[in-house]
């Protein structure tokens, strides 16, 4: 039974998001989920990139790292590899994760590092005042696209499944009970867990009401262990809330531990002698 309450995870800083921003609902869900799991704040690290959503670690009493734009995943992976016993949660926006940071997402997925990645997806760059992001819809109007976005959006859920993420789900900031449960299942999942949290930007892309009308639950007969069906569901469009895909396989830290157990202690002088011998051979001695 949990002894901690959601308020125990609040820092002294109050969120400075705009009124109605979806990120409030995501943060509330995260507080409640951490309390439900009774996570020790001193054993939990929340890592973010840059953006409105990436301010989140400041509002939690856990450890937190507010990194660079697009870099929450490599830093989170480093934290987890260096100290596998910590609970590591990476957070950020769709711009942060799927534009400048997109290169890290498939590799975190295929490596199955035991990190949860919670993206507050508002289909816009909020912090920089509303430019189109990789998840903005075709023809979406925004300050940077007054004639409509000429690009098709990226599908993060399909990308996650294709790249090898072992837990892929969609939640919504306006459905905090379900999002809380998803976060708990994602954190408790062994391996890379991705949650696409629909989180409307009420200032630059106010989808609050249209999204509330558009969401449905993943059908109860959906089999989340069937990767092809999960991919199909992700590609079909619409907004299915729930777990699309879940797979049990060894994590990156487990595989590295196995390698460490096989590796023999090495003598640095023997390594340096071997390196010097090869260097001489490659360069060749002057005549
Ligand atoms: C290297 C670098 N490039 C660009 C920026 C400017 N920048 C800051 S946040 C951001 C996008 C934020 O959008 P998103 O990640 O979707 O988060 P949101 O603000 O919507 O929560 C950009 C382009 C930056 N800080 N650093
Ligand atoms: S600009 Fe948008 S994403 Fe940023 S705090 Fe305001 S409502 Fe939220």
Coordinates of C-alpha atoms and ligand atoms in Angstrom, one line a residue:
X1 CA 0.0 0.0 0.0
X2 CA 1.4 3.4 -1.0
X3 CA 2.3 5.7 1.8
X4 CA 3.0 8.7 -0.6
X5 CA 0.4 11.1 -1.9
X6 CA 0.4 13.0 -5.2
X7 CA 1.2 16.2 -3.3
X8 CA 4.5 14.6 -2.1
X9 CA 5.8 14.8 -5.7
X10 CA 5.1 18.5 -6.1
X11 CA 8.1 20.8 -6.0
X12 CA 8.0 24.3 -4.6
X13 CA 7.7 25.7 -8.1
X14 CA 4.2 26.2 -9.6
X15 CA 3.8 25.4 -13.3
X16 CA 3.7 28.5 -15.4
X17 CA 1.8 27.1 -18.4
X18 CA -1.0 29.0 -20.0
X19 CA -4.5 28.5 -18.5
X20 CA -6.0 25.3 -19.9
X21 CA -2.7 23.9 -21.2
X22 CA -2.9 20.1 -21.5
X23 CA 0.4 19.8 -19.8
X24 CA -1.4 20.4 -16.4
X25 CA -3.4 17.2 -16.9
X26 CA -0.3 15.2 -17.8
X27 CA 1.6 16.5 -14.8
X28 CA -1.3 15.7 -12.5
X29 CA -1.5 12.2 -13.9
X30 CA 2.3 11.8 -13.4
X31 CA 2.0 12.9 -9.7
X32 CA -0.8 10.4 -9.1
X33 CA 0.9 7.6 -10.9
X34 CA 4.2 8.1 -8.9
X35 CA 2.1 8.1 -5.7
X36 CA 0.3 4.9 -6.8
X37 CA 3.7 3.2 -7.4
X38 CA 5.0 4.7 -4.2
X39 CA 8.2 5.8 -6.1
X40 CA 11.0 7.1 -3.9
X41 CA 11.6 10.7 -5.2
X42 CA 15.3 10.3 -4.4
X43 CA 15.5 7.2 -6.7
X44 CA 13.5 8.7 -9.6
X45 CA 14.9 11.0 -12.3
X46 CA 12.8 13.0 -14.8
X47 CA 14.7 14.1 -17.8
X48 CA 13.4 16.7 -20.4
X49 CA 14.5 18.6 -23.5
X50 CA 13.4 22.1 -24.2
X51 CA 9.8 23.4 -24.7
X52 CA 6.8 24.3 -22.6
X53 CA 6.3 20.6 -21.8
X54 CA 10.0 20.2 -21.0
X55 CA 9.7 22.4 -18.0
X56 CA 8.0 19.6 -16.2
X57 CA 10.9 18.3 -14.2
X58 CA 11.0 21.6 -12.3
X59 CA 7.6 21.0 -10.9
X60 CA 8.4 17.5 -9.4
X61 CA 10.2 16.7 -6.2
X62 CA 12.2 13.9 -7.9
X63 CA 15.6 14.4 -9.4
X64 CA 15.4 16.2 -12.7
X65 CA 17.5 17.2 -15.6
X66 CA 16.4 19.9 -18.1
X67 CA 18.7 19.1 -20.9
X68 CA 19.1 20.5 -24.4
X69 CA 16.5 20.7 -27.2
X70 CA 15.8 17.2 -28.5
X71 CA 18.2 15.4 -26.0
X72 CA 16.1 13.9 -23.2
X73 CA 16.5 10.4 -24.5
X74 CA 20.3 10.2 -24.8
X75 CA 20.6 11.7 -21.3
X76 CA 17.9 9.4 -19.9
X77 CA 19.6 6.4 -21.5
X78 CA 22.9 7.5 -19.9
X79 CA 21.3 7.8 -16.5
X80 CA 19.8 4.4 -16.7
X81 CA 22.9 2.7 -18.0
X82 CA 25.0 4.3 -15.3
X83 CA 22.6 3.5 -12.5
X84 CA 20.1 0.8 -13.6
X85 CA 18.3 0.8 -10.3
X86 CA 16.9 4.3 -10.8
X87 CA 13.4 4.9 -12.3
X88 CA 14.0 7.1 -15.3
X89 CA 11.2 9.0 -17.1
X90 CA 12.0 11.1 -20.1
X91 CA 9.5 13.9 -21.0
X92 CA 9.1 16.5 -23.7
X93 CA 7.1 17.8 -26.7
X94 CA 6.5 16.6 -30.2
X95 CA 8.8 19.2 -31.6
X96 CA 11.6 18.2 -29.1
X97 CA 11.1 14.5 -29.7
X98 CA 10.3 14.2 -33.4
X99 CA 12.1 17.1 -35.1
X100 CA 15.5 17.9 -33.6
X101 CA 15.5 14.8 -31.3
X102 CA 14.0 12.3 -33.8
X103 CA 17.3 10.5 -34.3
X104 CA 17.3 9.2 -30.7
X105 CA 13.8 7.7 -30.7
X106 CA 14.3 4.7 -33.0
X107 CA 17.5 3.8 -31.1
X108 CA 15.9 4.0 -27.7
X109 CA 13.1 1.8 -29.1
X110 CA 15.3 -0.9 -30.6
X111 CA 17.7 -1.0 -27.7
X112 CA 14.8 -1.5 -25.3
X113 CA 16.4 0.6 -22.6
X114 CA 14.2 0.5 -19.5
X115 CA 13.1 4.1 -19.7
X116 CA 9.6 5.6 -20.0
X117 CA 9.2 8.3 -22.6
X118 CA 6.2 10.6 -22.1
X119 CA 5.6 13.0 -25.0
X120 CA 3.1 15.8 -24.5
X121 CA 1.9 15.9 -28.1
X122 CA 0.1 19.2 -29.0
X123 CA 0.9 19.0 -32.7
X124 CA 2.7 22.4 -32.5
X125 CA 5.8 24.2 -31.1
X126 CA 4.3 25.9 -28.1
X127 CA 7.3 27.6 -26.5
X128 CA 8.4 29.4 -29.6
X129 CA 4.9 30.7 -30.3
X130 CA 3.2 28.2 -32.6
X131 CA 5.3 27.0 -35.5
X132 CA 4.3 23.7 -37.2
X133 CA 5.9 20.6 -35.7
X134 CA 6.4 17.1 -37.2
X135 CA 3.0 16.0 -35.9
X136 CA 1.1 19.1 -37.2
X137 CA -1.6 18.0 -39.6
X138 CA -1.5 18.6 -43.4
X139 CA -3.0 22.1 -44.1
X140 CA -2.9 23.0 -40.3
X141 CA -2.8 26.8 -40.0
X142 CA -0.2 28.2 -37.6
X143 CA 1.8 31.4 -37.3
X144 CA 4.5 29.8 -39.5
X145 CA 2.1 28.2 -41.9
X146 CA -0.6 30.9 -42.6
X147 CA -1.5 29.2 -45.9
X148 CA -1.7 25.8 -44.2
X149 CA 1.0 23.2 -43.4
X150 CA 2.3 21.8 -46.7
X151 CA 3.8 18.7 -45.0
X152 CA 2.2 15.4 -43.9
X153 CA 2.6 14.5 -40.2
X154 CA 4.8 11.9 -38.7
X155 CA 3.0 9.0 -36.8
X156 CA 4.9 8.5 -33.6
X157 CA 3.0 5.5 -32.5
X158 CA 3.6 3.6 -35.8
X159 CA 7.3 4.7 -35.7
X160 CA 7.7 3.4 -32.1
X161 CA 6.2 0.0 -33.0
X162 CA 8.2 -0.2 -36.2
X163 CA 11.4 0.7 -34.4
X164 CA 11.0 -1.9 -31.7
X165 CA 9.6 -0.1 -28.7
X166 CA 8.2 -2.8 -26.4
X167 CA 5.4 -0.7 -24.9
X168 CA 3.4 1.8 -27.0
X169 CA 0.3 3.6 -25.8
X170 CA -1.8 6.7 -26.3
X171 CA -3.3 8.8 -23.5
X172 CA -4.9 12.2 -23.2
X173 CA -4.4 15.1 -20.7
X174 CA -8.2 15.5 -20.4
X175 CA -8.6 11.9 -19.3
X176 CA -6.3 11.9 -16.3
X177 CA -7.6 8.7 -14.7
X178 CA -6.7 6.6 -17.7
X179 CA -3.5 8.5 -18.3
X180 CA -2.4 7.8 -14.7
X181 CA -3.0 4.1 -15.2
X182 CA -1.1 4.1 -18.5
X183 CA 1.9 5.9 -16.9
X184 CA 2.0 3.3 -14.1
X185 CA 1.9 0.4 -16.6
X186 CA 4.6 2.1 -18.7
X187 CA 6.9 2.7 -15.8
X188 CA 6.3 -0.9 -14.5
X189 CA 7.0 -2.3 -17.9
X190 CA 10.5 -3.7 -18.3
X191 CA 11.9 -2.0 -21.4
X192 CA 11.3 1.1 -23.5
X193 CA 7.8 2.4 -23.0
X194 CA 6.4 5.2 -25.1
X195 CA 3.3 7.2 -24.3
X196 CA 1.9 9.7 -26.7
X197 CA -0.1 12.0 -24.4
X198 CA -2.5 14.2 -26.4
X199 CA -2.0 17.5 -24.6
X200 CA -3.6 20.5 -26.3
X201 CA -1.8 23.8 -26.6
X202 CA -4.8 26.1 -25.8
X203 CA -2.8 29.2 -27.0
X204 CA -1.5 28.2 -30.4
X205 CA -3.4 25.1 -31.5
X206 CA -6.5 24.7 -29.4
X207 CA -7.7 21.2 -30.1
X208 CA -9.2 20.6 -26.6
X209 CA -12.8 20.3 -27.7
X210 CA -12.2 18.5 -31.1
X211 CA -9.9 16.0 -29.4
X212 CA -12.4 15.2 -26.6
X213 CA -15.0 14.4 -29.3
X214 CA -12.5 12.4 -31.4
X215 CA -11.0 9.9 -28.9
X216 CA -12.2 6.4 -28.5
X217 CA -10.8 3.5 -26.3
X218 CA -8.7 0.8 -27.9
X219 CA -11.2 -2.0 -28.5
X220 CA -11.3 -4.5 -25.6
X221 CA -10.6 -7.4 -27.9
X222 CA -7.4 -5.8 -29.3
X223 CA -4.5 -8.1 -28.6
X224 CA -1.5 -5.8 -27.6
X225 CA 1.0 -8.6 -28.1
X226 CA 0.2 -8.8 -31.8
X227 CA 2.7 -6.4 -33.4
X228 CA 1.0 -6.4 -36.9
X229 CA -2.4 -5.6 -35.4
X230 CA -0.8 -2.9 -33.2
X231 CA 0.9 -1.4 -36.3
X232 CA -2.4 -1.5 -38.2
X233 CA -4.2 0.3 -35.3
X234 CA -1.5 2.9 -35.2
X235 CA -1.6 3.5 -38.9
X236 CA -5.4 3.6 -39.1
X237 CA -5.6 7.1 -37.8
X238 CA -8.1 8.4 -35.3
X239 CA -7.3 8.6 -31.6
X240 CA -7.5 5.2 -29.9
X241 CA -6.6 5.6 -26.2
X242 CA -4.9 2.7 -24.4
X243 CA -2.1 0.2 -24.9
X244 CA -1.5 -0.5 -28.6
X245 CA 1.5 -2.7 -28.2
X246 CA 3.3 -4.6 -25.4
X247 CA 6.1 -7.1 -25.7
X248 CA 8.3 -8.8 -23.1
X249 CA 12.0 -9.0 -24.1
X250 CA 15.3 -8.4 -22.4
X251 CA 16.3 -4.8 -21.7
X252 CA 19.5 -3.1 -22.7
X253 CA 20.7 -3.0 -19.1
X254 CA 20.1 -6.8 -18.8
X255 CA 22.1 -7.4 -21.9
X256 CA 24.9 -5.2 -20.8
X257 CA 24.9 -6.9 -17.4
X258 CA 25.3 -10.3 -19.1
X259 CA 28.3 -8.9 -21.1
X260 CA 29.9 -7.6 -18.0
X261 CA 29.6 -11.0 -16.3
X262 CA 31.4 -12.6 -19.2
X263 CA 34.1 -9.9 -19.6
X264 CA 37.4 -10.6 -17.8
X265 CA 39.1 -7.8 -15.8
X266 CA 41.6 -6.2 -18.2
X267 CA 45.1 -4.8 -17.5
X268 CA 45.4 -1.3 -18.9
X269 CA 49.1 -1.7 -19.6
X270 CA 48.6 -4.8 -21.7
X271 CA 45.9 -2.9 -23.7
X272 CA 48.3 0.1 -24.2
X273 CA 51.1 -2.2 -25.3
X274 CA 48.8 -3.9 -27.8
X275 CA 47.6 -0.5 -29.1
X276 CA 51.2 0.8 -29.5
X277 CA 52.2 -2.3 -31.4
X278 CA 49.3 -1.9 -33.8
X279 CA 49.9 1.8 -34.2
X280 CA 53.6 1.1 -35.2
X281 CA 52.5 -1.5 -37.7
X282 CA 49.8 0.8 -39.3
X283 CA 52.0 3.9 -39.7
X284 CA 55.1 2.1 -40.7
X285 CA 58.6 3.0 -39.6
X286 CA 60.4 5.8 -41.5
X287 CA 63.2 4.4 -43.7
Ligands
LIG1 C1 19.1 23.8 -30.7 C2 17.8 24.6 -30.5 N1 17.0 24.8 -31.6 C3 15.8 25.4 -31.5 C4 15.4 25.9 -30.2 C5 14.1 26.6 -30.1 N2 13.1 25.9 -29.5 C6 12.9 25.8 -28.2 S1 11.5 24.9 -27.8 C7 11.2 24.5 -29.4 C8 10.1 23.7 -29.8 C9 9.2 23.4 -28.7 O1 8.1 22.6 -29.2 P1 7.7 21.2 -28.5 O2 8.9 20.4 -28.3 O3 6.6 20.6 -29.3 O4 7.2 21.6 -27.0 P2 6.0 22.5 -26.5 O5 6.6 23.9 -26.3 O6 5.0 22.5 -27.6 O7 5.6 21.8 -25.3 C10 12.2 25.1 -30.3 C11 12.2 25.0 -31.7 C12 16.3 25.6 -29.1 N3 15.9 25.9 -27.9 N4 17.4 24.9 -29.3
LIG2 S1 2.0 28.0 -25.3 FE1 0.8 26.2 -25.5 S2 2.0 24.4 -24.8 FE2 3.0 26.4 -24.1 S3 2.2 26.6 -22.0 FE3 0.9 27.8 -23.4 S4 -0.8 26.4 -23.9 FE4 0.8 25.1 -23.1

